[in-house]
mmCIF file of C-alpha atoms in Angstrom:
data_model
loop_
_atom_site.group_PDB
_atom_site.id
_atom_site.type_symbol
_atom_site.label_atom_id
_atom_site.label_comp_id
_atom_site.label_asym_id
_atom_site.label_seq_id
_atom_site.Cartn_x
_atom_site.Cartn_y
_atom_site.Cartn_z
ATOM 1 C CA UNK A 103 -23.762 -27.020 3.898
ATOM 2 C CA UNK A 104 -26.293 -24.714 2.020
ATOM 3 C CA UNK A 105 -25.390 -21.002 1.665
ATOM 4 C CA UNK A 106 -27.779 -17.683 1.501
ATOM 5 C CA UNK A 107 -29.148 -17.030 -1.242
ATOM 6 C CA UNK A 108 -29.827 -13.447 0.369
ATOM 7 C CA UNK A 109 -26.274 -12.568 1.549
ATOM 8 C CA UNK A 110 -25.153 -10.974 -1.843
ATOM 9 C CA UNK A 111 -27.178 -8.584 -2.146
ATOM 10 C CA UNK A 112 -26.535 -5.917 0.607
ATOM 11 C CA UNK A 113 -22.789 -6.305 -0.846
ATOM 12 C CA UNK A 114 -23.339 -3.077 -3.158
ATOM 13 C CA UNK A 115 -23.384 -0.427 -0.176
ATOM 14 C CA UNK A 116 -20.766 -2.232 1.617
ATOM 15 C CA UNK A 117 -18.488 -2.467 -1.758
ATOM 16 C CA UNK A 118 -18.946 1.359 -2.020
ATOM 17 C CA UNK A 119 -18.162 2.196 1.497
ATOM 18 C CA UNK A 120 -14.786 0.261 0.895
ATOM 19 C CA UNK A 121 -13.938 1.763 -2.229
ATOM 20 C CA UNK A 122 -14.372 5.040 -0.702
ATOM 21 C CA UNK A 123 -12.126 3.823 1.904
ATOM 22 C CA UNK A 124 -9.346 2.824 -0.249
ATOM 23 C CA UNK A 125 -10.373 3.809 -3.972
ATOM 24 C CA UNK A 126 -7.002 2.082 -5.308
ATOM 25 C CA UNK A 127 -7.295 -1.294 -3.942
ATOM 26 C CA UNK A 128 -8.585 -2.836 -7.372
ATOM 27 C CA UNK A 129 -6.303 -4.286 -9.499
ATOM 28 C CA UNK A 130 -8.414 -6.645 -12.038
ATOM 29 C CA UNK A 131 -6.131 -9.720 -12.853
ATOM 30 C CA UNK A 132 -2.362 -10.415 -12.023
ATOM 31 C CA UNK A 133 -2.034 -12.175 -15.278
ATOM 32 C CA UNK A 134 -3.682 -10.588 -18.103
ATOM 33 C CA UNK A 135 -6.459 -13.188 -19.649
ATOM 34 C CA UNK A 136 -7.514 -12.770 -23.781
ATOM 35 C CA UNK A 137 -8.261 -14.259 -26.778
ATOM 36 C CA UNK A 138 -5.313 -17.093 -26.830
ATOM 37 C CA UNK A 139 -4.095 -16.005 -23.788
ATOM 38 C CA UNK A 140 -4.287 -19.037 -20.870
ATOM 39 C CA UNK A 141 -4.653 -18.323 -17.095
ATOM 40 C CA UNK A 142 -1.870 -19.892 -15.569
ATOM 41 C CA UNK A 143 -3.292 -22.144 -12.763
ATOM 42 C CA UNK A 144 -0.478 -24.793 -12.185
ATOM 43 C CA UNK A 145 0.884 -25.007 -8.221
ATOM 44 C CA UNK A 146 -0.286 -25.027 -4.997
ATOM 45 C CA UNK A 147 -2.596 -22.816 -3.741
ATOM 46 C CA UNK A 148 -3.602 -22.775 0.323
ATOM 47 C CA UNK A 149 -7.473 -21.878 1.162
ATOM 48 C CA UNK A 150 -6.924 -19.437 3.767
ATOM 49 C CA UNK A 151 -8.409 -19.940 6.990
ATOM 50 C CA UNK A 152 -10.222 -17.165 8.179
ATOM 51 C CA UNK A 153 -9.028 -15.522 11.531
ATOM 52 C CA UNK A 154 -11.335 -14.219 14.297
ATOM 53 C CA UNK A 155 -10.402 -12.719 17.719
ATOM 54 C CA UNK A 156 -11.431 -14.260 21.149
ATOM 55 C CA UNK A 157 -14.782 -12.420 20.768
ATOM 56 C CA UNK A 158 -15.002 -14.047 17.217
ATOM 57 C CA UNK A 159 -14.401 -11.017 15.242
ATOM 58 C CA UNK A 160 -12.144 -11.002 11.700
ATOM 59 C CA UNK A 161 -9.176 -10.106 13.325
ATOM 60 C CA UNK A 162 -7.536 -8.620 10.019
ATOM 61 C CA UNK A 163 -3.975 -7.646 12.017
ATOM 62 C CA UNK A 164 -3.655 -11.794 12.562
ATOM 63 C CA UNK A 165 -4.583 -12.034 8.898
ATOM 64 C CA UNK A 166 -2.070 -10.037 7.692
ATOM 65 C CA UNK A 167 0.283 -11.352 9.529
ATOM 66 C CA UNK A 168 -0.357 -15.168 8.074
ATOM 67 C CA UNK A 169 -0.140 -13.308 4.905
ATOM 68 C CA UNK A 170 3.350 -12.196 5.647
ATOM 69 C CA UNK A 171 4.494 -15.742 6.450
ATOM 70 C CA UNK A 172 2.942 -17.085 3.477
ATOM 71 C CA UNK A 173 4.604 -14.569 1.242
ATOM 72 C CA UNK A 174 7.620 -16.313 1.575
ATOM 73 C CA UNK A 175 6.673 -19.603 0.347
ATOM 74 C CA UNK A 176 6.180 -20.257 -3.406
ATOM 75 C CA UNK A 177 2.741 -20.145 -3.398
ATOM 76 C CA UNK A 178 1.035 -20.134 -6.777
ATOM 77 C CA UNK A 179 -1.889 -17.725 -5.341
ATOM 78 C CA UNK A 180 -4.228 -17.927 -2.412
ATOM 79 C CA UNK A 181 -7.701 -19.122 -1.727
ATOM 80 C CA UNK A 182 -10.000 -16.761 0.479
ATOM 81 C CA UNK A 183 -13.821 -17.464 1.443
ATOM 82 C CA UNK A 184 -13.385 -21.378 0.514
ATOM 83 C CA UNK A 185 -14.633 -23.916 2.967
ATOM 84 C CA UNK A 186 -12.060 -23.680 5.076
ATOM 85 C CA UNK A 187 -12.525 -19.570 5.549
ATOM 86 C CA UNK A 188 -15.745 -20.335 7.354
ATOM 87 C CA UNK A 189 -16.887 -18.822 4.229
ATOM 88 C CA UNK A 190 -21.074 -19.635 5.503
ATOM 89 C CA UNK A 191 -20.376 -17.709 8.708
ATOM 90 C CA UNK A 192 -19.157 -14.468 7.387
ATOM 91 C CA UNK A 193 -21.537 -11.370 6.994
ATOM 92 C CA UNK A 194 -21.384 -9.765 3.562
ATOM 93 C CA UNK A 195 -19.391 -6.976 4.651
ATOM 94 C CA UNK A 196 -16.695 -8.939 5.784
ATOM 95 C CA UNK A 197 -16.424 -11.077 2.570
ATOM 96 C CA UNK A 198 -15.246 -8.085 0.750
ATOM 97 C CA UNK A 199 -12.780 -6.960 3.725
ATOM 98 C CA UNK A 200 -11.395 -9.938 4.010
ATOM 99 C CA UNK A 201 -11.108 -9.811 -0.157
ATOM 100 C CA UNK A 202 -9.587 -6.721 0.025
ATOM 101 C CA UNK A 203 -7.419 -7.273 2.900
ATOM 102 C CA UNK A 204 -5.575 -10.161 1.110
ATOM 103 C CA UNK A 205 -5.685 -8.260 -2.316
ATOM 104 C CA UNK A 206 -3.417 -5.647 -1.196
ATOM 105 C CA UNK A 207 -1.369 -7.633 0.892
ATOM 106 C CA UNK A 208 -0.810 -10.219 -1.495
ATOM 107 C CA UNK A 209 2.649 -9.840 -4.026
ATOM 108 C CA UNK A 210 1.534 -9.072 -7.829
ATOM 109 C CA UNK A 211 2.639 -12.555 -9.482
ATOM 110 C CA UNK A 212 0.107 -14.558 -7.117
ATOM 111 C CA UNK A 213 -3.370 -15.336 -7.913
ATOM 112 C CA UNK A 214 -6.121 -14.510 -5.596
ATOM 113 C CA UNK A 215 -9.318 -16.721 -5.831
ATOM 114 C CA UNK A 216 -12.120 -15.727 -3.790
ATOM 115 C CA UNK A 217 -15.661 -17.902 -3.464
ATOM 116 C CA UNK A 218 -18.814 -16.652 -4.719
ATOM 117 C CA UNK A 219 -20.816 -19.542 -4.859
ATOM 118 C CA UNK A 220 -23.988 -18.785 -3.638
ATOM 119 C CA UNK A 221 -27.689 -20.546 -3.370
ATOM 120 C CA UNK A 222 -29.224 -18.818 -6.492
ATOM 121 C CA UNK A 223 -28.275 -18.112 -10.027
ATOM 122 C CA UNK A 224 -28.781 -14.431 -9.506
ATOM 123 C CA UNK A 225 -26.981 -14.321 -6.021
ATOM 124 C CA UNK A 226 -23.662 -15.489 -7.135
ATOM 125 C CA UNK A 227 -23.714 -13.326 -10.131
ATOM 126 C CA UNK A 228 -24.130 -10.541 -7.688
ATOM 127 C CA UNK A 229 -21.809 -11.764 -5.232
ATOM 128 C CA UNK A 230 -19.263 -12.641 -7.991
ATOM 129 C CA UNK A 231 -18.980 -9.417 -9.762
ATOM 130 C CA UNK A 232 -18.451 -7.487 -6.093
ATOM 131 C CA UNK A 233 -15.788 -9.650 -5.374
ATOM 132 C CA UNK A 234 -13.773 -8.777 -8.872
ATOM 133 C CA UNK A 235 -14.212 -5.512 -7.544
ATOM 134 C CA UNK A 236 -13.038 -6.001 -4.227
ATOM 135 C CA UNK A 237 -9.832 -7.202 -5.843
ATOM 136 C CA UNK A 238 -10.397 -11.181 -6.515
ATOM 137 C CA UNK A 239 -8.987 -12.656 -9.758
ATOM 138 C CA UNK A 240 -10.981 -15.523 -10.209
ATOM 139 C CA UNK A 241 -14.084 -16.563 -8.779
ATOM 140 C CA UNK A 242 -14.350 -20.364 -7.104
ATOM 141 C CA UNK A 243 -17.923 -21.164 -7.527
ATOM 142 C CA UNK A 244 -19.321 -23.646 -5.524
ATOM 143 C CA UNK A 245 -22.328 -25.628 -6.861
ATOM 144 C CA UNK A 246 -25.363 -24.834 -5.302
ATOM 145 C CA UNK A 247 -27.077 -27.827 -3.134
ATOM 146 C CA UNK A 248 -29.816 -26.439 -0.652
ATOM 147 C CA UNK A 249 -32.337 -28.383 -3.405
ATOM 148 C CA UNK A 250 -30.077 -31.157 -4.911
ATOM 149 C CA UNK A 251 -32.078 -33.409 -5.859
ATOM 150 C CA UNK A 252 -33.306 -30.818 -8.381
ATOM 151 C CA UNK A 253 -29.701 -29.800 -9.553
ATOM 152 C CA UNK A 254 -29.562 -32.066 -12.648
ATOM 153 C CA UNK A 255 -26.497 -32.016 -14.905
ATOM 154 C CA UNK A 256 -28.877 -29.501 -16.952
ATOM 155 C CA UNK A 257 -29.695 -26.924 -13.769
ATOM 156 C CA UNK A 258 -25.756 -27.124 -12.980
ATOM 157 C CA UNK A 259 -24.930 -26.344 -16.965
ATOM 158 C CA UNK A 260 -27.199 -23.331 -16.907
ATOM 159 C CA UNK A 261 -26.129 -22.137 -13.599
ATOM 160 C CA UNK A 262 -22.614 -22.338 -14.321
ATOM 161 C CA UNK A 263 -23.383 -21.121 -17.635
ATOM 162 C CA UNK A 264 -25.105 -17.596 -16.684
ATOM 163 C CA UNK A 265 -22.323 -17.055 -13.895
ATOM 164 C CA UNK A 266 -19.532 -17.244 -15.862
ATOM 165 C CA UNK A 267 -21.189 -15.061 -18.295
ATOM 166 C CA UNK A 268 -21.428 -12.227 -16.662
ATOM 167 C CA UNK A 269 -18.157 -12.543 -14.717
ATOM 168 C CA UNK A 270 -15.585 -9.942 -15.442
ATOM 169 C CA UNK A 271 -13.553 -12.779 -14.017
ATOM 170 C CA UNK A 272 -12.227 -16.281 -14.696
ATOM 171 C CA UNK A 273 -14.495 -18.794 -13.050
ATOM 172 C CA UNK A 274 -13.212 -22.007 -11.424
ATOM 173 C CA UNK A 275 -16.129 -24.933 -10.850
ATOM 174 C CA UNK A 276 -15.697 -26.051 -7.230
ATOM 175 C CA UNK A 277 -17.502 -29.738 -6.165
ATOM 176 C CA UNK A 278 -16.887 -30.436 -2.738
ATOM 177 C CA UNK A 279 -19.532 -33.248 -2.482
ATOM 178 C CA UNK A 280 -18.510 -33.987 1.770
ATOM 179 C CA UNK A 281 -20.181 -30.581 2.606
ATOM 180 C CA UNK A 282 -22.369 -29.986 -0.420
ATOM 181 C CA UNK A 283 -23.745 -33.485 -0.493
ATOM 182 C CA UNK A 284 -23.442 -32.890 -4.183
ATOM 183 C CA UNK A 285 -20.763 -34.092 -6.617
ATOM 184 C CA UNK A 286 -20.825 -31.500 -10.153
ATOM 185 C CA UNK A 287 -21.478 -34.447 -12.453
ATOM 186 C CA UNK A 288 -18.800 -35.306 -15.230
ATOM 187 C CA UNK A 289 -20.626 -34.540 -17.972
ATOM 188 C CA UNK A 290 -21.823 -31.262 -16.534
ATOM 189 C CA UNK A 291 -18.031 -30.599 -16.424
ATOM 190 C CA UNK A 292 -17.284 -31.474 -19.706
ATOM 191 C CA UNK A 293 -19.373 -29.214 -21.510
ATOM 192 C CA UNK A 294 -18.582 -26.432 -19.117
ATOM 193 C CA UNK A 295 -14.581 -26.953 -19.851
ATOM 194 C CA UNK A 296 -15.719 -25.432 -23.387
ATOM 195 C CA UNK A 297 -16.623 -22.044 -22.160
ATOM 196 C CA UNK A 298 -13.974 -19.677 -22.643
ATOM 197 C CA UNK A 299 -14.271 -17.839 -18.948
ATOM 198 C CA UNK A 300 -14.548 -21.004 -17.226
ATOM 199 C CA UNK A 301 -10.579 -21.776 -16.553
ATOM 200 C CA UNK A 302 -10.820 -25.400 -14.522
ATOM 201 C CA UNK A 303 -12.296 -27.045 -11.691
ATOM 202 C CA UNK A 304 -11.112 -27.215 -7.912
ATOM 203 C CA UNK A 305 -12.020 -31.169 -7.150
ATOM 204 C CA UNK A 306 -12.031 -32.185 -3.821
ATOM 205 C CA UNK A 307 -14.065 -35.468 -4.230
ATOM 206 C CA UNK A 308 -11.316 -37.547 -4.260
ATOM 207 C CA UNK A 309 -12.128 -39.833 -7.076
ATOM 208 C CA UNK A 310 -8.739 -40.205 -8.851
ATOM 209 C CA UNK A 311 -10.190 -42.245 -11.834
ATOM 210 C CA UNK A 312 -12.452 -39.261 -12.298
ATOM 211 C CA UNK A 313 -9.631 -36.663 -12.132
ATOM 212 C CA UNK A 314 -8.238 -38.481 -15.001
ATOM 213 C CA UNK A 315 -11.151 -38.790 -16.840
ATOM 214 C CA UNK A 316 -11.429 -34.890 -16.681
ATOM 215 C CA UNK A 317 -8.026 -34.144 -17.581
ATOM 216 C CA UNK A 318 -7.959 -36.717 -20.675
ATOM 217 C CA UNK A 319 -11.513 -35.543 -21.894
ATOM 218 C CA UNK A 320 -10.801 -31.706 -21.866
ATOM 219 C CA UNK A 321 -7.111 -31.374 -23.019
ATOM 220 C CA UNK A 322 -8.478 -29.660 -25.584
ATOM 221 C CA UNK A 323 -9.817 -27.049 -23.928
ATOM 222 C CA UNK A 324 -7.991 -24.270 -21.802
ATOM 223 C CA UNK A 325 -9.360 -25.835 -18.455
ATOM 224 C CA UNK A 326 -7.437 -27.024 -15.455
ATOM 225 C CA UNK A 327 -7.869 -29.638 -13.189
ATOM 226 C CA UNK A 328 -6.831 -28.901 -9.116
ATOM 227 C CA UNK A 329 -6.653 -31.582 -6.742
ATOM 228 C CA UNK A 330 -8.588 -30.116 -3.396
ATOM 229 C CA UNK A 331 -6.885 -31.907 -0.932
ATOM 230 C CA UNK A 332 -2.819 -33.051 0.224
ATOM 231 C CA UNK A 333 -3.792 -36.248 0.388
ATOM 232 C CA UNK A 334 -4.252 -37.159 -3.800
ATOM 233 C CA UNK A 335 -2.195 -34.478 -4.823
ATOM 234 C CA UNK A 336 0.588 -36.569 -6.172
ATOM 235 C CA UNK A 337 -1.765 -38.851 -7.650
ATOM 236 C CA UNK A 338 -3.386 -35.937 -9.314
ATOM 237 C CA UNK A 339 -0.289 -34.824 -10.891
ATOM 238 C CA UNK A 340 0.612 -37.944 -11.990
ATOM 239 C CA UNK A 341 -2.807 -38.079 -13.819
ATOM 240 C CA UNK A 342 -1.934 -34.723 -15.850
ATOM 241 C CA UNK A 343 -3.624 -32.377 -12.751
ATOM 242 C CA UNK A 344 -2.170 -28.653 -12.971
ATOM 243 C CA UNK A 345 -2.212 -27.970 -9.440
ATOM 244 C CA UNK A 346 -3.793 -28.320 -5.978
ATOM 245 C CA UNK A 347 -5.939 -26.612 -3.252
ATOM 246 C CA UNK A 348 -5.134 -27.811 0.016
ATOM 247 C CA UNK A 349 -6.140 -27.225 3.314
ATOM 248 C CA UNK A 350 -2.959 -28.687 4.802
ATOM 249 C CA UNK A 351 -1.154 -25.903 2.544
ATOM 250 C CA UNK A 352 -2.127 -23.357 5.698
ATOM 251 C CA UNK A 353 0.246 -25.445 7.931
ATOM 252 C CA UNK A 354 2.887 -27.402 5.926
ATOM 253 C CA UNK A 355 3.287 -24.823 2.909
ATOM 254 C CA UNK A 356 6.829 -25.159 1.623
ATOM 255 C CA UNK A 357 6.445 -28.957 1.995
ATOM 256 C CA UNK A 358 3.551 -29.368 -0.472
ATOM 257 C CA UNK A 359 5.136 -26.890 -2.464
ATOM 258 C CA UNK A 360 8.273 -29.378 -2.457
ATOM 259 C CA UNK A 361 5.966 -31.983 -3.567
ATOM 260 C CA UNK A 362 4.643 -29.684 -6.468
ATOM 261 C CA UNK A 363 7.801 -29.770 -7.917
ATOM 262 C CA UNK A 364 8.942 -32.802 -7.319
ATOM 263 C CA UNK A 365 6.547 -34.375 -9.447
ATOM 264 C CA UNK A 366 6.911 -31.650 -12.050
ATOM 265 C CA UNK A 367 10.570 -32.539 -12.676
ATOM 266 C CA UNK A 368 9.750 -36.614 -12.455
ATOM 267 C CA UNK A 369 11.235 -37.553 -8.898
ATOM 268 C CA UNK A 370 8.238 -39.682 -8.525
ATOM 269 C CA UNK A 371 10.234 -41.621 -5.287
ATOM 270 C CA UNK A 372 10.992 -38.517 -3.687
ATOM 271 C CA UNK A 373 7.034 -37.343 -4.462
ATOM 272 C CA UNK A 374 6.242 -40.873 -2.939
ATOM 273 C CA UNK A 375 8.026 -40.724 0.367
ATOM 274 C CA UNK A 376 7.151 -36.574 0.796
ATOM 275 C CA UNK A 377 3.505 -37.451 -0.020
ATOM 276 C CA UNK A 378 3.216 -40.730 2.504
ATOM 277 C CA UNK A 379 4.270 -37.840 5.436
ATOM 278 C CA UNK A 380 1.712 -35.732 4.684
ATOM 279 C CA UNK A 381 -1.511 -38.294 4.323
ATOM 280 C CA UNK A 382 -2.314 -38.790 8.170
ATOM 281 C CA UNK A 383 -1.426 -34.621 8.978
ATOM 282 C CA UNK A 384 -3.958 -34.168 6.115
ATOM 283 C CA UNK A 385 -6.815 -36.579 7.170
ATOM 284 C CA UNK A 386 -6.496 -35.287 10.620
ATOM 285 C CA UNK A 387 -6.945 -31.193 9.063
ATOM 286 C CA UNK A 388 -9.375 -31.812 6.969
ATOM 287 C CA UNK A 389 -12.091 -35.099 7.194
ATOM 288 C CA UNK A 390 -11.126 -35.864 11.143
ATOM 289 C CA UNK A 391 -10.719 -32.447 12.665
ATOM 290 C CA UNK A 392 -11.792 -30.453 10.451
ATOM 291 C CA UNK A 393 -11.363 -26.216 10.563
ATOM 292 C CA UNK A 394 -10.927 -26.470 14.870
ATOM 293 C CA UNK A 395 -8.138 -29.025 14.067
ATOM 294 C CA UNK A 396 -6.753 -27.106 10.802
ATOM 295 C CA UNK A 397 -6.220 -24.211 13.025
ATOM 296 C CA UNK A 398 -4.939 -25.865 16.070
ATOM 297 C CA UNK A 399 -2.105 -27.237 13.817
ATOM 298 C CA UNK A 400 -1.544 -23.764 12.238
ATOM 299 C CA UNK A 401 -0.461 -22.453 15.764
ATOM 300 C CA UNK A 402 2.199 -24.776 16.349
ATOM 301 C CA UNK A 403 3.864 -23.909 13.106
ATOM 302 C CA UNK A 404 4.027 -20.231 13.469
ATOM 303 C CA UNK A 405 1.014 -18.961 12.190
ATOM 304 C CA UNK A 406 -2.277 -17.784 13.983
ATOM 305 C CA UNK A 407 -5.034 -20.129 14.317
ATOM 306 C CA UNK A 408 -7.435 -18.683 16.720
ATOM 307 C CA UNK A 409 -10.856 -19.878 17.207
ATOM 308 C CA UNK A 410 -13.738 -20.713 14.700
ATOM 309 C CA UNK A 411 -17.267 -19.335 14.713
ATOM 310 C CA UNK A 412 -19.903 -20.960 16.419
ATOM 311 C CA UNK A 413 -21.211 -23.670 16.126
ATOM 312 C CA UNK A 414 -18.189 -24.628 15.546
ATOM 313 C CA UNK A 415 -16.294 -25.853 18.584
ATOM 314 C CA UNK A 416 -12.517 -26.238 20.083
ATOM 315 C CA UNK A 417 -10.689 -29.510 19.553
ATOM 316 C CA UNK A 418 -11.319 -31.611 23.110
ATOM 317 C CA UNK A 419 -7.601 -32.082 24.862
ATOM 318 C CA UNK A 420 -7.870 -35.727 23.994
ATOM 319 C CA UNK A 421 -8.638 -34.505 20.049
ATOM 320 C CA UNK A 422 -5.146 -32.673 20.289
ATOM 321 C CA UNK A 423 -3.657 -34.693 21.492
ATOM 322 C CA UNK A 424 -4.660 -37.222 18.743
ATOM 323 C CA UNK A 425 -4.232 -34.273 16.132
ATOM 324 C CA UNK A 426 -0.382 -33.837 17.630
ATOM 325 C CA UNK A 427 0.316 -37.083 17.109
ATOM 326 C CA UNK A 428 -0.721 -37.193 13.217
ATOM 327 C CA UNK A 429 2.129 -34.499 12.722
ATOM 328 C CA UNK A 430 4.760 -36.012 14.995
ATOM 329 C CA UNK A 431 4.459 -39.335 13.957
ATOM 330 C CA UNK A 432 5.449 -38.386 10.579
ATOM 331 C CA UNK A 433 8.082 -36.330 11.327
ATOM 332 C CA UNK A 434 6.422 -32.940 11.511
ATOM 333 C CA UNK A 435 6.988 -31.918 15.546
#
């Protein structure tokens, strides 16, 4: 899915009109980064679904609320404006409202990423430095894809390259290659690991020999590899992977976050019988159901779901059905 190139810039007025709103809300980075100093990335982090009202506003009340559930599992940090906030079908202003919502409700030891990956070079620059404002403490750049088949390893270095630049923030690659069409070649990750404001990558291919492959080739460098979905996560840690972004993180939390640690202290058959419950849940969230079926499944666990944008549509009562029975089958409902 391609994103504006044009929505970053009318972020400036709206930026201002929040600060003047709430001058305080800025807090640059939970965990000071410097020479030597590492940005702490390991655990799981949920991408935040966006919530919108019956009339498909950002219903920030409902958000908060989420955010008050969620502050009470051991979340490394939280993901907002990822593919799973309906990050393409949110006006500028909102972006940085929803930013700055989360930002203040969000305790000081957790890490708030926030996507600015935009169409153009230029654009996510812009986009990426309002959201630092806004209260984000790293930026999750997703690699541009509108003209793939001119994004060569070279176009992705120099993108990445003049971003992370002239971020006031760590940067975090992000290939998701099911709705970019595009997977950020190895290489081009490889020689990105070696600049010092690019922290790791958020990889939600799915290619586990590749995940390796990144880990072994940049353990020299201060750059992290995250797993982007439930369903590889163990096998991601077991390759040397620091942590994970998962969808399924918005409904089943304190179980992946059971499965983070499990695998940090070695209970690998534990790991293996915790991660086998949460493949089909995951699947049916993410690749089957997608965002209508992520936040179907967030409602029956306590949160608020609500309904997507359009074009996006409700789950059928045959697809919930089918969704319900991912989660009860393995032990879930």
């Amino acid at each position: 899915m391609a994103f504006s190139t044009r929505l970053a810039w009318p972020l400036r007025p709206a930026l201002a009109a929040l600060r003047q709103a709430a001058p305080r809300q800025c807090r640059g980075l939970s965990i000071p980064v410097g020479p030597g100093q590492t940005l702490d990335l390991r655990g799981i982090f949920p991408p935040l679904a966006t919530p919108f009202s019956p009339t498909q506003e950002v219903d920030y009340a409902q958000l908060e609320g989420n955010l008050r559930r969620y502050a009470n599992i051991p979340f490394r940090g939280l993901v907002v404006l990822g593919s799973n906030g309906e990050y393409p079908y949110l006006a500028p202003r909102e972006r940085l409202e929803v930013v700055s919502c989360v930002h203040q409700a969000l305790p000081r030891d957790r890490l708030l990423l926030a996507g600015s990956g935009c169409e153009s070079t230029q654009a996510t620059i812009e986009l990426t430095v309002s959201m630092a404002e806004a209260g984000a403490d790293v930026a999750l750049v997703v690699t541009p894809c509108y003209y793939r088949g001119a994004m060569t390893n070279a176009a992705l270095v120099q993108h990445y390259t003049e971003v992370a630049d002239a971020s006031p923030i760590p940067v975090v690659l992000y290939s998701v290659p099911a709705n970019t069409g595009l997977d950020l070649p190895l290489e081009a990750v490889l020689t990105l690991a070696q600049h010092p404001n690019i922290v790791g990558i958020k990889d939600s291919g799915g290619d586990i020999t590749r995940m390796g492959l990144m880990v072994h080739k940049t353990r020299q460098e201060d750059f992290q590899v995250l797993a982007g979905s439930a369903g590889f996560l163990m096998a991601s840690y077991a390759l040397g992977a620091s942590g994970g972004v998962c969808a399924l993180a918005n409904v089943l939390g304190a179980p992946l976050c059971q499965l983070d640690r499990l695998c940090r202290e070695g209970n690998w058959q534990e790991a293996r019988d915790l991660q086998h419950r949460l493949i089909e849940p995951n699947t049916a969230v993410t690749r089957r159901f997608g965002i209508p079926g992520l936040k179907k499944a967030m409602e029956w666990f306590g949160y608020y779901g609500g309904p997507c944008r359009a074009p996006l549509a409700p789950l059928s009562p045959p697809q919930v059905e089918e969704l319900r029975g991912a989660f009860s089958a393995n032990g879930w409902l």
